[in-house]
């Protein structure tokens, strides 16, 4: 059973930074592509960023490109989301997701993923 546990959320002022972590209980973490999604109040969950199993390939939503960076540490079964220059519109619950893959690609849609964390709240005040 895959377990994903997010941490690092909180309250920050606009322009500030946060680093989210997602710890995965996976024997073969290096064979999973990982993604971050978010859901703001009253809105549907949306893609934020994803990283291939090797870490060589990444993909970002246009709204976060240049501000957020996704990375992973396969030795620690952990994926990170560094969020800089945060804006009030980044306020949402952030979810980590995992998908077992057989080649080094980056899934970017919600239905691609089959394991999800419980989410961590990020609130950006203006």
PDB file of C-alpha atoms in Angstrom:
ATOM      1  CA  UNK A   1       0.000   0.000   0.000  1.00  0.00           C
ATOM      2  CA  UNK A   2       1.386   3.355  -1.048  1.00  0.00           C
ATOM      3  CA  UNK A   3       1.421   6.043   1.613  1.00  0.00           C
ATOM      4  CA  UNK A   4       2.261   9.646   0.846  1.00  0.00           C
ATOM      5  CA  UNK A   5       2.626  12.162   3.666  1.00  0.00           C
ATOM      6  CA  UNK A   6       2.966  15.862   2.903  1.00  0.00           C
ATOM      7  CA  UNK A   7       4.467  18.418   5.254  1.00  0.00           C
ATOM      8  CA  UNK A   8       5.758  21.978   5.199  1.00  0.00           C
ATOM      9  CA  UNK A   9       2.570  23.906   4.619  1.00  0.00           C
ATOM     10  CA  UNK A  10       1.637  26.961   6.626  1.00  0.00           C
ATOM     11  CA  UNK A  11       0.863  30.658   6.595  1.00  0.00           C
ATOM     12  CA  UNK A  12       3.212  33.020   4.773  1.00  0.00           C
ATOM     13  CA  UNK A  13       3.064  36.595   3.540  1.00  0.00           C
ATOM     14  CA  UNK A  14       2.967  37.396  -0.132  1.00  0.00           C
ATOM     15  CA  UNK A  15       6.473  37.315  -1.575  1.00  0.00           C
ATOM     16  CA  UNK A  16       7.596  34.720   0.927  1.00  0.00           C
ATOM     17  CA  UNK A  17       8.708  31.121   0.472  1.00  0.00           C
ATOM     18  CA  UNK A  18       7.739  27.675   1.645  1.00  0.00           C
ATOM     19  CA  UNK A  19       9.180  24.222   0.987  1.00  0.00           C
ATOM     20  CA  UNK A  20       6.787  21.310   0.861  1.00  0.00           C
ATOM     21  CA  UNK A  21       7.946  17.742   1.369  1.00  0.00           C
ATOM     22  CA  UNK A  22       6.263  14.471   0.528  1.00  0.00           C
ATOM     23  CA  UNK A  23       7.562  11.285   2.107  1.00  0.00           C
ATOM     24  CA  UNK A  24       6.605   8.100   0.303  1.00  0.00           C
ATOM     25  CA  UNK A  25       6.421   4.589   1.694  1.00  0.00           C
ATOM     26  CA  UNK A  26       7.464   2.919  -1.525  1.00  0.00           C
ATOM     27  CA  UNK A  27       9.997   0.114  -1.914  1.00  0.00           C
ATOM     28  CA  UNK A  28      10.785   1.242  -5.426  1.00  0.00           C
ATOM     29  CA  UNK A  29      10.369   5.006  -5.130  1.00  0.00           C
ATOM     30  CA  UNK A  30      12.776   5.512  -8.006  1.00  0.00           C
ATOM     31  CA  UNK A  31      10.258   3.824 -10.330  1.00  0.00           C
ATOM     32  CA  UNK A  32       7.559   6.393  -9.576  1.00  0.00           C
ATOM     33  CA  UNK A  33       6.916   9.710 -11.212  1.00  0.00           C
ATOM     34  CA  UNK A  34       5.774  12.248  -8.636  1.00  0.00           C
ATOM     35  CA  UNK A  35       3.496  15.230  -8.914  1.00  0.00           C
ATOM     36  CA  UNK A  36       2.088  18.122  -6.922  1.00  0.00           C
ATOM     37  CA  UNK A  37      -1.474  19.322  -7.326  1.00  0.00           C
ATOM     38  CA  UNK A  38      -3.473  21.938  -5.463  1.00  0.00           C
ATOM     39  CA  UNK A  39      -7.080  22.740  -4.725  1.00  0.00           C
ATOM     40  CA  UNK A  40      -8.272  26.181  -3.737  1.00  0.00           C
ATOM     41  CA  UNK A  41     -11.640  26.718  -1.997  1.00  0.00           C
ATOM     42  CA  UNK A  42     -14.492  26.376  -4.456  1.00  0.00           C
ATOM     43  CA  UNK A  43     -12.205  25.282  -7.292  1.00  0.00           C
ATOM     44  CA  UNK A  44     -11.224  22.007  -8.871  1.00  0.00           C
ATOM     45  CA  UNK A  45      -7.906  20.385  -8.143  1.00  0.00           C
ATOM     46  CA  UNK A  46      -5.225  21.541 -10.584  1.00  0.00           C
ATOM     47  CA  UNK A  47      -1.794  20.420 -11.668  1.00  0.00           C
ATOM     48  CA  UNK A  48       1.183  22.315 -10.232  1.00  0.00           C
ATOM     49  CA  UNK A  49       4.374  20.418 -11.049  1.00  0.00           C
ATOM     50  CA  UNK A  50       5.704  16.936 -11.758  1.00  0.00           C
ATOM     51  CA  UNK A  51       9.015  15.145 -11.947  1.00  0.00           C
ATOM     52  CA  UNK A  52      10.091  11.967 -13.697  1.00  0.00           C
ATOM     53  CA  UNK A  53      11.465   8.994 -11.814  1.00  0.00           C
ATOM     54  CA  UNK A  54      15.048   9.969 -12.554  1.00  0.00           C
ATOM     55  CA  UNK A  55      14.541  13.647 -11.746  1.00  0.00           C
ATOM     56  CA  UNK A  56      15.881  14.632 -15.163  1.00  0.00           C
ATOM     57  CA  UNK A  57      12.511  15.763 -16.498  1.00  0.00           C
ATOM     58  CA  UNK A  58      10.172  18.240 -14.869  1.00  0.00           C
ATOM     59  CA  UNK A  59       7.049  20.063 -15.917  1.00  0.00           C
ATOM     60  CA  UNK A  60       5.248  23.061 -14.410  1.00  0.00           C
ATOM     61  CA  UNK A  61       1.923  24.781 -14.705  1.00  0.00           C
ATOM     62  CA  UNK A  62       2.286  28.178 -16.352  1.00  0.00           C
ATOM     63  CA  UNK A  63       1.011  29.853 -13.192  1.00  0.00           C
ATOM     64  CA  UNK A  64       3.998  28.670 -11.134  1.00  0.00           C
ATOM     65  CA  UNK A  65       6.744  28.481 -13.739  1.00  0.00           C
ATOM     66  CA  UNK A  66       9.811  30.414 -12.612  1.00  0.00           C
ATOM     67  CA  UNK A  67       8.618  30.550  -8.989  1.00  0.00           C
ATOM     68  CA  UNK A  68       8.268  26.891  -7.971  1.00  0.00           C
ATOM     69  CA  UNK A  69      10.846  24.114  -8.242  1.00  0.00           C
ATOM     70  CA  UNK A  70      10.143  20.409  -7.898  1.00  0.00           C
ATOM     71  CA  UNK A  71      12.926  18.032  -6.929  1.00  0.00           C
ATOM     72  CA  UNK A  72      13.360  14.572  -5.455  1.00  0.00           C
ATOM     73  CA  UNK A  73      15.752  12.579  -3.319  1.00  0.00           C
ATOM     74  CA  UNK A  74      15.389   8.928  -4.295  1.00  0.00           C
ATOM     75  CA  UNK A  75      17.640   7.820  -1.444  1.00  0.00           C
ATOM     76  CA  UNK A  76      15.173   9.340   1.042  1.00  0.00           C
ATOM     77  CA  UNK A  77      11.945   8.507  -0.819  1.00  0.00           C
ATOM     78  CA  UNK A  78      11.018  12.174  -0.753  1.00  0.00           C
ATOM     79  CA  UNK A  79       9.843  14.749  -3.260  1.00  0.00           C
ATOM     80  CA  UNK A  80       9.999  18.483  -2.620  1.00  0.00           C
ATOM     81  CA  UNK A  81       8.267  21.579  -3.867  1.00  0.00           C
ATOM     82  CA  UNK A  82      10.178  24.804  -3.286  1.00  0.00           C
ATOM     83  CA  UNK A  83       7.766  27.718  -3.592  1.00  0.00           C
ATOM     84  CA  UNK A  84       9.170  31.227  -3.904  1.00  0.00           C
ATOM     85  CA  UNK A  85       7.560  34.597  -4.560  1.00  0.00           C
ATOM     86  CA  UNK A  86       4.278  33.283  -3.233  1.00  0.00           C
ATOM     87  CA  UNK A  87       1.069  35.060  -4.143  1.00  0.00           C
ATOM     88  CA  UNK A  88      -2.352  35.062  -2.445  1.00  0.00           C
ATOM     89  CA  UNK A  89      -3.688  33.067  -5.406  1.00  0.00           C
ATOM     90  CA  UNK A  90      -1.320  30.237  -4.461  1.00  0.00           C
ATOM     91  CA  UNK A  91      -3.462  29.636  -1.380  1.00  0.00           C
ATOM     92  CA  UNK A  92      -4.733  26.061  -1.556  1.00  0.00           C
ATOM     93  CA  UNK A  93      -4.420  22.574  -0.171  1.00  0.00           C
ATOM     94  CA  UNK A  94      -1.399  21.001  -1.842  1.00  0.00           C
ATOM     95  CA  UNK A  95      -1.422  17.302  -2.645  1.00  0.00           C
ATOM     96  CA  UNK A  96       1.404  14.958  -3.480  1.00  0.00           C
ATOM     97  CA  UNK A  97       0.715  12.188  -6.001  1.00  0.00           C
ATOM     98  CA  UNK A  98       2.586   9.151  -7.301  1.00  0.00           C
ATOM     99  CA  UNK A  99       2.432   7.022 -10.411  1.00  0.00           C
ATOM    100  CA  UNK A 100       4.468   3.925 -11.144  1.00  0.00           C
ATOM    101  CA  UNK A 101       6.129   4.323 -14.520  1.00  0.00           C
ATOM    102  CA  UNK A 102       8.208   2.187 -16.846  1.00  0.00           C
ATOM    103  CA  UNK A 103      10.005   4.922 -18.673  1.00  0.00           C
ATOM    104  CA  UNK A 104      11.319   8.348 -17.772  1.00  0.00           C
ATOM    105  CA  UNK A 105       8.341  10.586 -18.471  1.00  0.00           C
ATOM    106  CA  UNK A 106       6.320  13.195 -16.613  1.00  0.00           C
ATOM    107  CA  UNK A 107       2.583  12.630 -16.101  1.00  0.00           C
ATOM    108  CA  UNK A 108       0.731  15.902 -15.856  1.00  0.00           C
ATOM    109  CA  UNK A 109      -2.958  15.092 -15.475  1.00  0.00           C
ATOM    110  CA  UNK A 110      -4.795  14.110 -12.329  1.00  0.00           C
ATOM    111  CA  UNK A 111      -6.121  10.858 -13.792  1.00  0.00           C
ATOM    112  CA  UNK A 112      -2.560   9.705 -14.522  1.00  0.00           C
ATOM    113  CA  UNK A 113      -1.860   9.299 -10.810  1.00  0.00           C
ATOM    114  CA  UNK A 114      -3.098   6.460  -8.642  1.00  0.00           C
ATOM    115  CA  UNK A 115      -1.786   7.349  -5.189  1.00  0.00           C
ATOM    116  CA  UNK A 116      -2.460  10.555  -3.266  1.00  0.00           C
ATOM    117  CA  UNK A 117      -1.499  12.129   0.009  1.00  0.00           C
ATOM    118  CA  UNK A 118      -3.886  13.811   2.433  1.00  0.00           C
ATOM    119  CA  UNK A 119      -2.738  17.301   1.543  1.00  0.00           C
ATOM    120  CA  UNK A 120      -1.137  20.211   3.347  1.00  0.00           C
ATOM    121  CA  UNK A 121      -2.608  23.691   3.622  1.00  0.00           C
ATOM    122  CA  UNK A 122      -0.726  26.658   2.183  1.00  0.00           C
ATOM    123  CA  UNK A 123      -2.102  30.102   2.947  1.00  0.00           C
ATOM    124  CA  UNK A 124      -0.560  33.240   1.476  1.00  0.00           C
ATOM    125  CA  UNK A 125      -1.672  36.521   3.006  1.00  0.00           C
ATOM    126  CA  UNK A 126      -1.616  39.797   1.096  1.00  0.00           C
TER     127      UNK A 126
END
